[in-house]
Amino acid sequence: MGYIFNEIPQLLILECTYGTEGRGFESLQPHLIVLDPDLIRYRSPMTNPRVPSGVAHKLPGDLREALIANPTALDAWRDITPLARNEFICWVVDAKQKITRERRIRRTQEELEEGKRRPCCWPGCKHRERSGR
């Protein structure tokens, strides 16, 4: 269990020793470790937030980073259906040139901010089955 006391990060570890033949425990020994702030890095839950993918496509890293950097777009991304996310992902990965891909990532953010739930002017993902999978 980790906690902060007087702005100093600390870690409490409980060591349990069991009796002979696995019957109950003999002792519970607490260990308090004061952590040196210069030697540790905090990992906030938001440094690696979960960003859901689509149905036929996995979320590419560059699109994921762009969504994480834009909280409004990320909230909208989480609100749309997996099929809608799949359409945006397919639209981005279908770009043949890097500049087109970057523009589509930027437009994905903008369209999500505007409340759009599908990419504008995209005929649809050709990789998924028409049954929706």
mmCIF file of C-alpha atoms in Angstrom, residues 20-120:
data_model
loop_
_atom_site.group_PDB
_atom_site.id
_atom_site.type_symbol
_atom_site.label_atom_id
_atom_site.label_comp_id
_atom_site.label_asym_id
_atom_site.label_seq_id
_atom_site.Cartn_x
_atom_site.Cartn_y
_atom_site.Cartn_z
ATOM 1 C CA THR A 20 4.465 -25.276 9.843
ATOM 2 C CA GLU A 21 2.540 -27.480 7.454
ATOM 3 C CA GLY A 22 0.655 -24.440 6.167
ATOM 4 C CA ARG A 23 -1.564 -24.041 9.229
ATOM 5 C CA GLY A 24 -2.427 -20.414 9.783
ATOM 6 C CA PHE A 25 0.130 -17.664 9.993
ATOM 7 C CA GLU A 26 2.680 -17.120 12.719
ATOM 8 C CA SER A 27 3.468 -13.441 12.359
ATOM 9 C CA LEU A 28 2.640 -10.332 10.433
ATOM 10 C CA GLN A 29 5.641 -8.042 10.097
ATOM 11 C CA PRO A 30 5.034 -4.499 8.730
ATOM 12 C CA HIS A 31 7.820 -2.822 6.773
ATOM 13 C CA LEU A 32 7.661 0.919 6.147
ATOM 14 C CA ILE A 33 9.825 2.073 3.261
ATOM 15 C CA VAL A 34 10.411 5.769 2.689
ATOM 16 C CA LEU A 35 10.882 6.312 -1.009
ATOM 17 C CA ASP A 36 13.390 8.803 -2.353
ATOM 18 C CA PRO A 37 11.412 11.179 -4.617
ATOM 19 C CA ASP A 38 14.447 11.643 -6.862
ATOM 20 C CA LEU A 39 14.602 7.920 -7.620
ATOM 21 C CA ILE A 40 10.957 7.188 -8.377
ATOM 22 C CA ARG A 41 8.504 8.315 -11.002
ATOM 23 C CA TYR A 42 4.823 8.614 -10.348
ATOM 24 C CA ARG A 43 2.534 7.071 -12.893
ATOM 25 C CA SER A 44 -0.742 8.845 -12.805
ATOM 26 C CA PRO A 45 -3.750 6.827 -13.949
ATOM 27 C CA MET A 46 -4.179 9.379 -16.746
ATOM 28 C CA THR A 47 -0.676 8.947 -18.184
ATOM 29 C CA ASN A 48 -1.797 5.765 -19.870
ATOM 30 C CA PRO A 49 -5.572 5.995 -20.227
ATOM 31 C CA ARG A 50 -7.514 3.246 -21.907
ATOM 32 C CA VAL A 51 -8.656 4.282 -25.355
ATOM 33 C CA PRO A 52 -11.051 1.801 -27.003
ATOM 34 C CA SER A 53 -10.501 0.469 -30.536
ATOM 35 C CA GLY A 54 -12.871 -0.312 -33.347
ATOM 36 C CA VAL A 55 -14.367 -3.598 -34.535
ATOM 37 C CA ALA A 56 -12.100 -4.608 -37.431
ATOM 38 C CA HIS A 57 -9.179 -2.291 -36.677
ATOM 39 C CA LYS A 58 -6.904 -1.761 -33.702
ATOM 40 C CA LEU A 59 -6.350 1.838 -32.677
ATOM 41 C CA PRO A 60 -3.057 3.068 -34.200
ATOM 42 C CA GLY A 61 -0.574 4.742 -31.864
ATOM 43 C CA ASP A 62 -0.558 8.140 -33.576
ATOM 44 C CA LEU A 63 -4.346 8.433 -33.452
ATOM 45 C CA ARG A 64 -4.353 7.241 -29.834
ATOM 46 C CA GLU A 65 -1.817 9.912 -28.826
ATOM 47 C CA ALA A 66 -3.810 12.606 -30.642
ATOM 48 C CA LEU A 67 -6.989 11.583 -28.807
ATOM 49 C CA ILE A 68 -5.233 11.527 -25.434
ATOM 50 C CA ALA A 69 -3.900 15.033 -26.104
ATOM 51 C CA ASN A 70 -7.426 16.312 -26.775
ATOM 52 C CA PRO A 71 -9.789 15.634 -23.824
ATOM 53 C CA THR A 72 -12.908 16.798 -25.698
ATOM 54 C CA ALA A 73 -12.219 14.480 -28.622
ATOM 55 C CA LEU A 74 -11.333 11.634 -26.241
ATOM 56 C CA ASP A 75 -14.655 11.990 -24.393
ATOM 57 C CA ALA A 76 -16.522 11.950 -27.711
ATOM 58 C CA TRP A 77 -14.448 8.936 -28.846
ATOM 59 C CA ARG A 78 -15.491 6.993 -25.770
ATOM 60 C CA ASP A 79 -19.120 7.960 -26.357
ATOM 61 C CA ILE A 80 -19.437 6.695 -29.938
ATOM 62 C CA THR A 81 -20.094 3.064 -30.823
ATOM 63 C CA PRO A 82 -17.319 0.581 -31.691
ATOM 64 C CA LEU A 83 -18.535 0.598 -35.313
ATOM 65 C CA ALA A 84 -18.269 4.396 -35.450
ATOM 66 C CA ARG A 85 -14.761 4.254 -33.970
ATOM 67 C CA ASN A 86 -13.908 1.634 -36.578
ATOM 68 C CA GLU A 87 -14.947 4.017 -39.368
ATOM 69 C CA PHE A 88 -12.633 6.756 -38.069
ATOM 70 C CA ILE A 89 -9.744 4.298 -37.627
ATOM 71 C CA CYS A 90 -10.194 2.835 -41.111
ATOM 72 C CA TRP A 91 -10.352 6.331 -42.588
ATOM 73 C CA VAL A 92 -7.040 7.227 -40.919
ATOM 74 C CA VAL A 93 -5.168 4.010 -41.746
ATOM 75 C CA ASP A 94 -6.443 4.037 -45.339
ATOM 76 C CA ALA A 95 -4.371 7.163 -46.084
ATOM 77 C CA LYS A 96 -1.472 6.385 -48.395
ATOM 78 C CA GLN A 97 0.694 9.414 -47.641
ATOM 79 C CA LYS A 98 1.932 10.575 -44.249
ATOM 80 C CA ILE A 99 0.609 14.104 -44.755
ATOM 81 C CA THR A 100 -2.852 12.743 -45.581
ATOM 82 C CA ARG A 101 -2.802 10.552 -42.491
ATOM 83 C CA GLU A 102 -1.822 13.520 -40.294
ATOM 84 C CA ARG A 103 -4.597 15.628 -41.816
ATOM 85 C CA ARG A 104 -7.142 12.863 -41.198
ATOM 86 C CA ILE A 105 -6.034 12.527 -37.581
ATOM 87 C CA ARG A 106 -6.463 16.279 -37.132
ATOM 88 C CA ARG A 107 -9.870 16.154 -38.834
ATOM 89 C CA THR A 108 -10.906 13.220 -36.651
ATOM 90 C CA GLN A 109 -10.234 15.351 -33.592
ATOM 91 C CA GLU A 110 -12.113 18.305 -35.087
ATOM 92 C CA GLU A 111 -15.117 16.242 -36.159
ATOM 93 C CA LEU A 112 -15.369 14.580 -32.753
ATOM 94 C CA GLU A 113 -15.218 18.013 -31.093
ATOM 95 C CA GLU A 114 -18.064 19.126 -33.364
ATOM 96 C CA GLY A 115 -20.154 16.152 -32.255
ATOM 97 C CA LYS A 116 -19.922 14.158 -35.473
ATOM 98 C CA ARG A 117 -20.163 10.427 -34.955
ATOM 99 C CA ARG A 118 -18.783 9.262 -38.311
ATOM 100 C CA PRO A 119 -16.083 10.667 -40.599
ATOM 101 C CA CYS A 120 -17.485 13.063 -43.155
#
